[in-house]
Amino acid sequence: MESNRPLPIPTPNSEPFWKGLANHQVTLQQCNDCAAWVFYPRSHCNGCLSPNLTWTEVTGNGTLYSYTVARRPTAPQFADDIPQLIVVVELNEGVRLNSVMINVAPEALIIGMAVKPVFHLQNSATLLYFEPA
Amino acid sequence: MGLKGRAAVTGVADYKNVRKYTGKRKFFLEQWAELTQLALADAGLSKQDVDGLCCAAIPESTMFAPATIAEYLGLQVNFAETVDLGGASPVSMIWRAAAAIEMGICEAVVCAAPGLPIPSHPNPPPKDPTRVYGSTSAKWGSPQAEYDVPYGNVAQNAGYALIAQRYAAIYGYDERALAKIAVDQRTNAQGNPNAVFYGEPITIDDVLQSKMIADPLHILEIVMPCAGGSAVVVVSERLAKKCKHRPVFVTGFGERLTTRSVTYAEDMTVSPVGPAAAGAFAMSGKKPKDVDVLEAYDCYTITVLLTIEDSGFCSKGEGTAFVNENDLTFSGSFPVNTHGGQLGAGQAAGMAGGMSQPVEGVRQIMGRADGRQIANCNAALITGTGGIMSEQSAIILEGA
Ligand SMILES: [Zn+2]
């Protein structure tokens, strides 16, 4: 199933984000006009619709906003990962993203816990996973 | 502003929900024709009265669905709409129909949601491997394909589990109260011979001992997919006078969309059903205490809990206490999903699951809910939920 894993296909707009991860850097867009942090990568700020966004490196640190322990694969492509620790992380900048927690037992997951990034190589892509900080 | 309550549902039709459909397979166009014929007969109207239609996508024709349906049924319509709001589509079809009628564009609008299996293709095209992601888009350029799918956050279970887990952390989690929602609705299904779980009541322990799918959701807190399908006909006040049953007027509606992926919701524990229901109540001049039944979209138990709270039936965070204090069955203190809901009656395919709630609200107000009839049912709040709390709509139905 590993080879069937769905991987992100960067778009012209999101390429800096994925390239950053490949270099073990978490980069986010920030709006020059309203200072909002923007995730996922966009052409325009979702706070004020300004097109003036600047890529900035951040720590990637954050907290666990929510999680679930999928006891059955959410899709057959994830059958090898059961139980899947599907999580939502809120980065220190306030934006949220989907991820996977590793290096932690399901019972040890606590909403609000501090987490830090793990650059997870999946086939040709680097995904942003997290582990306890 | 808003509806004056001059459009009414006067006819309904539905197929019996079945888990393993063995009957004749029918294309959605065929089901549209059949459900329309049945709903018009139920209302006491003829095809010549119909001058509007609201549909969701049909598998036979990914574009031009309304014209294809009009042509197949031999209709000439002044109003046609394809509604793309997931599980909220049927409720949203009904308010659009009512609004078009009040504007004087049309007088009789059929809203249908087929959900029986279509005939097997003689030369099946190769399977699309992304089909397993359900409604999650895996197309290039879709934010979901890029930021949800690679992390396994696909289809519905994970998203609703994330909501429930966050709710638990903020407000506490009485799992027996959540289970009671499924149990009370299952009790309601015992009064509905068309429900997939007719004849199969359950207990709270059954729910809590059922398989954990994605913490904290047990399999008995998740809808059972089935075959089915239903339709309603919405008409003007003038035509309503000609119809056979007590007209059920659409007196208020609201709709709210925020995010496709609940990950980006402002607060994952607060459903956009709040503003949708508030809009519906304000338009109708009703308050939560004025409705006799809540027919709430119920893909999961947590969806019902959040709908009860955010529609204003109790304060935020007090939903589980409210569920414990109330009997949600048709003879209880706060009837919810009197047909069993989709948890108890099954979630018919396509968009049909979400049509079951308005159909049941109409039957209750018409006084035609047989073994599950609420005494003196005059007003109902009906909600629809699409995606992962992505799309919410609400209507108030009132008997004449
Ligand atoms: Zn901005």
Short mmCIF file of N, CA, C and O in Angstrom, two decimals, chain B residues 216-261:
data_model
loop_
_atom_site.label_atom_id
_atom_site.label_comp_id
_atom_site.label_asym_id
_atom_site.label_seq_id
_atom_site.Cartn_x
_atom_site.Cartn_y
_atom_site.Cartn_z
N PRO B 216 -13.93 9.58 19.27
CA PRO B 216 -14.74 8.74 20.15
C PRO B 216 -16.00 8.16 19.49
O PRO B 216 -16.95 7.84 20.19
N LEU B 217 -16.00 8.02 18.17
CA LEU B 217 -17.22 7.59 17.47
C LEU B 217 -17.30 6.07 17.34
O LEU B 217 -16.44 5.45 16.73
N HIS B 218 -18.39 5.50 17.92
CA HIS B 218 -18.68 4.08 17.74
C HIS B 218 -19.48 3.89 16.46
O HIS B 218 -20.15 4.81 16.00
N ILE B 219 -19.46 2.66 15.97
CA ILE B 219 -20.15 2.42 14.69
C ILE B 219 -21.65 2.71 14.79
O ILE B 219 -22.26 3.16 13.82
N LEU B 220 -22.24 2.51 15.98
CA LEU B 220 -23.68 2.78 16.11
C LEU B 220 -23.98 4.27 16.28
O LEU B 220 -25.14 4.66 16.43
N GLU B 221 -22.95 5.10 16.24
CA GLU B 221 -23.16 6.56 16.24
C GLU B 221 -22.96 7.14 14.85
O GLU B 221 -22.89 8.37 14.68
N ILE B 222 -22.82 6.26 13.87
CA ILE B 222 -22.53 6.65 12.49
C ILE B 222 -23.65 6.09 11.62
O ILE B 222 -24.09 4.96 11.83
N VAL B 223 -24.10 6.87 10.65
CA VAL B 223 -25.22 6.41 9.82
C VAL B 223 -24.90 5.14 9.05
O VAL B 223 -23.76 4.90 8.68
N MET B 224 -25.97 4.39 8.80
CA MET B 224 -25.87 3.18 7.99
C MET B 224 -26.28 3.54 6.56
O MET B 224 -27.41 3.94 6.31
N PRO B 225 -25.34 3.41 5.59
CA PRO B 225 -25.72 3.72 4.21
C PRO B 225 -26.78 2.73 3.70
O PRO B 225 -26.76 1.55 4.07
N CYS B 226 -27.68 3.21 2.88
CA CYS B 226 -28.71 2.33 2.34
C CYS B 226 -29.21 2.87 1.01
O CYS B 226 -28.78 3.94 0.56
N ALA B 227 -30.11 2.12 0.40
CA ALA B 227 -30.79 2.59 -0.81
C ALA B 227 -32.10 3.24 -0.38
O ALA B 227 -32.72 2.81 0.60
N GLY B 228 -32.50 4.25 -1.09
CA GLY B 228 -33.76 4.93 -0.78
C GLY B 228 -33.98 6.07 -1.75
O GLY B 228 -33.57 5.99 -2.91
N GLY B 229 -34.58 7.14 -1.26
CA GLY B 229 -34.83 8.28 -2.14
C GLY B 229 -36.17 8.90 -1.80
O GLY B 229 -37.08 8.20 -1.37
N SER B 230 -36.25 10.23 -1.96
CA SER B 230 -37.51 10.88 -1.62
C SER B 230 -37.66 12.20 -2.35
O SER B 230 -36.70 12.71 -2.95
N ALA B 231 -38.86 12.73 -2.29
CA ALA B 231 -39.17 13.98 -3.00
C ALA B 231 -40.28 14.71 -2.27
O ALA B 231 -41.06 14.11 -1.54
N VAL B 232 -40.31 16.03 -2.48
CA VAL B 232 -41.43 16.83 -1.99
C VAL B 232 -41.87 17.74 -3.13
O VAL B 232 -41.10 18.03 -4.05
N VAL B 233 -43.11 18.19 -3.05
CA VAL B 233 -43.58 19.21 -3.98
C VAL B 233 -44.00 20.43 -3.17
O VAL B 233 -44.70 20.31 -2.17
N VAL B 234 -43.42 21.57 -3.58
CA VAL B 234 -43.66 22.85 -2.90
C VAL B 234 -44.53 23.70 -3.82
O VAL B 234 -44.20 23.84 -5.01
N VAL B 235 -45.62 24.26 -3.29
CA VAL B 235 -46.57 24.97 -4.16
C VAL B 235 -46.98 26.32 -3.58
O VAL B 235 -46.79 26.59 -2.40
N SER B 236 -47.60 27.13 -4.43
CA SER B 236 -48.12 28.43 -4.02
C SER B 236 -49.34 28.24 -3.11
O SER B 236 -49.97 27.18 -3.11
N GLU B 237 -49.68 29.32 -2.41
CA GLU B 237 -50.87 29.31 -1.56
C GLU B 237 -52.11 28.95 -2.39
O GLU B 237 -52.98 28.20 -1.93
N ARG B 238 -52.17 29.47 -3.60
CA ARG B 238 -53.34 29.22 -4.46
C ARG B 238 -53.48 27.73 -4.77
O ARG B 238 -54.55 27.15 -4.59
N LEU B 239 -52.35 27.11 -5.19
CA LEU B 239 -52.42 25.68 -5.50
C LEU B 239 -52.62 24.85 -4.24
O LEU B 239 -53.25 23.79 -4.29
N ALA B 240 -52.08 25.34 -3.13
CA ALA B 240 -52.18 24.57 -1.88
C ALA B 240 -53.65 24.32 -1.52
O ALA B 240 -54.00 23.27 -0.96
N LYS B 241 -54.50 25.26 -1.88
CA LYS B 241 -55.94 25.11 -1.56
C LYS B 241 -56.55 23.93 -2.30
O LYS B 241 -57.55 23.36 -1.85
N LYS B 242 -55.99 23.56 -3.45
CA LYS B 242 -56.51 22.44 -4.24
C LYS B 242 -56.00 21.09 -3.74
O LYS B 242 -56.46 20.05 -4.19
N CYS B 243 -54.99 21.13 -2.85
CA CYS B 243 -54.32 19.87 -2.50
C CYS B 243 -55.08 19.09 -1.43
O CYS B 243 -55.95 19.62 -0.75
N LYS B 244 -54.72 17.82 -1.30
CA LYS B 244 -55.49 16.88 -0.48
C LYS B 244 -55.20 17.00 1.01
O LYS B 244 -56.05 16.72 1.83
N HIS B 245 -53.95 17.35 1.35
CA HIS B 245 -53.53 17.28 2.75
C HIS B 245 -53.39 18.67 3.34
O HIS B 245 -53.36 19.66 2.61
N ARG B 246 -53.23 18.71 4.65
CA ARG B 246 -52.96 19.97 5.34
C ARG B 246 -51.68 20.58 4.77
O ARG B 246 -50.61 19.95 4.80
N PRO B 247 -51.74 21.79 4.22
CA PRO B 247 -50.51 22.37 3.67
C PRO B 247 -49.50 22.66 4.79
O PRO B 247 -49.88 23.05 5.89
N VAL B 248 -48.23 22.48 4.45
CA VAL B 248 -47.16 22.71 5.42
C VAL B 248 -46.31 23.87 4.89
O VAL B 248 -45.52 23.69 3.95
N PHE B 249 -46.52 25.04 5.46
CA PHE B 249 -45.89 26.25 4.93
C PHE B 249 -44.44 26.38 5.38
O PHE B 249 -44.08 26.01 6.50
N VAL B 250 -43.63 26.90 4.46
CA VAL B 250 -42.22 27.18 4.75
C VAL B 250 -42.18 28.63 5.21
O VAL B 250 -42.34 29.54 4.41
N THR B 251 -42.00 28.84 6.51
CA THR B 251 -42.15 30.20 7.04
C THR B 251 -40.81 30.87 7.38
O THR B 251 -40.78 32.04 7.71
N GLY B 252 -39.74 30.12 7.30
CA GLY B 252 -38.44 30.74 7.56
C GLY B 252 -37.33 29.84 7.08
O GLY B 252 -37.49 28.62 6.95
N PHE B 253 -36.21 30.45 6.75
CA PHE B 253 -35.04 29.66 6.40
C PHE B 253 -33.77 30.41 6.76
O PHE B 253 -33.79 31.63 6.94
N GLY B 254 -32.70 29.68 6.84
CA GLY B 254 -31.38 30.26 6.99
C GLY B 254 -30.35 29.32 6.41
O GLY B 254 -30.59 28.11 6.28
N GLU B 255 -29.21 29.88 6.02
CA GLU B 255 -28.17 29.06 5.41
C GLU B 255 -26.82 29.65 5.81
O GLU B 255 -26.69 30.87 5.92
N ARG B 256 -25.84 28.82 6.03
CA ARG B 256 -24.51 29.31 6.41
C ARG B 256 -23.44 28.33 5.95
O ARG B 256 -23.53 27.14 6.21
N LEU B 257 -22.45 28.88 5.27
CA LEU B 257 -21.30 28.08 4.83
C LEU B 257 -20.04 28.79 5.32
O LEU B 257 -19.98 30.01 5.27
N THR B 258 -19.09 28.02 5.78
CA THR B 258 -17.85 28.65 6.21
C THR B 258 -16.64 27.97 5.59
O THR B 258 -15.98 28.54 4.73
N THR B 259 -16.37 26.75 5.99
CA THR B 259 -15.18 26.07 5.48
C THR B 259 -15.56 24.71 4.93
O THR B 259 -16.51 24.08 5.39
N ARG B 260 -14.80 24.24 3.96
CA ARG B 260 -15.01 22.90 3.42
C ARG B 260 -14.42 21.87 4.38
O ARG B 260 -15.01 20.84 4.67
N SER B 261 -13.20 22.16 4.86
CA SER B 261 -12.54 21.26 5.79
C SER B 261 -12.70 21.87 7.18
O SER B 261 -12.37 23.03 7.39
#
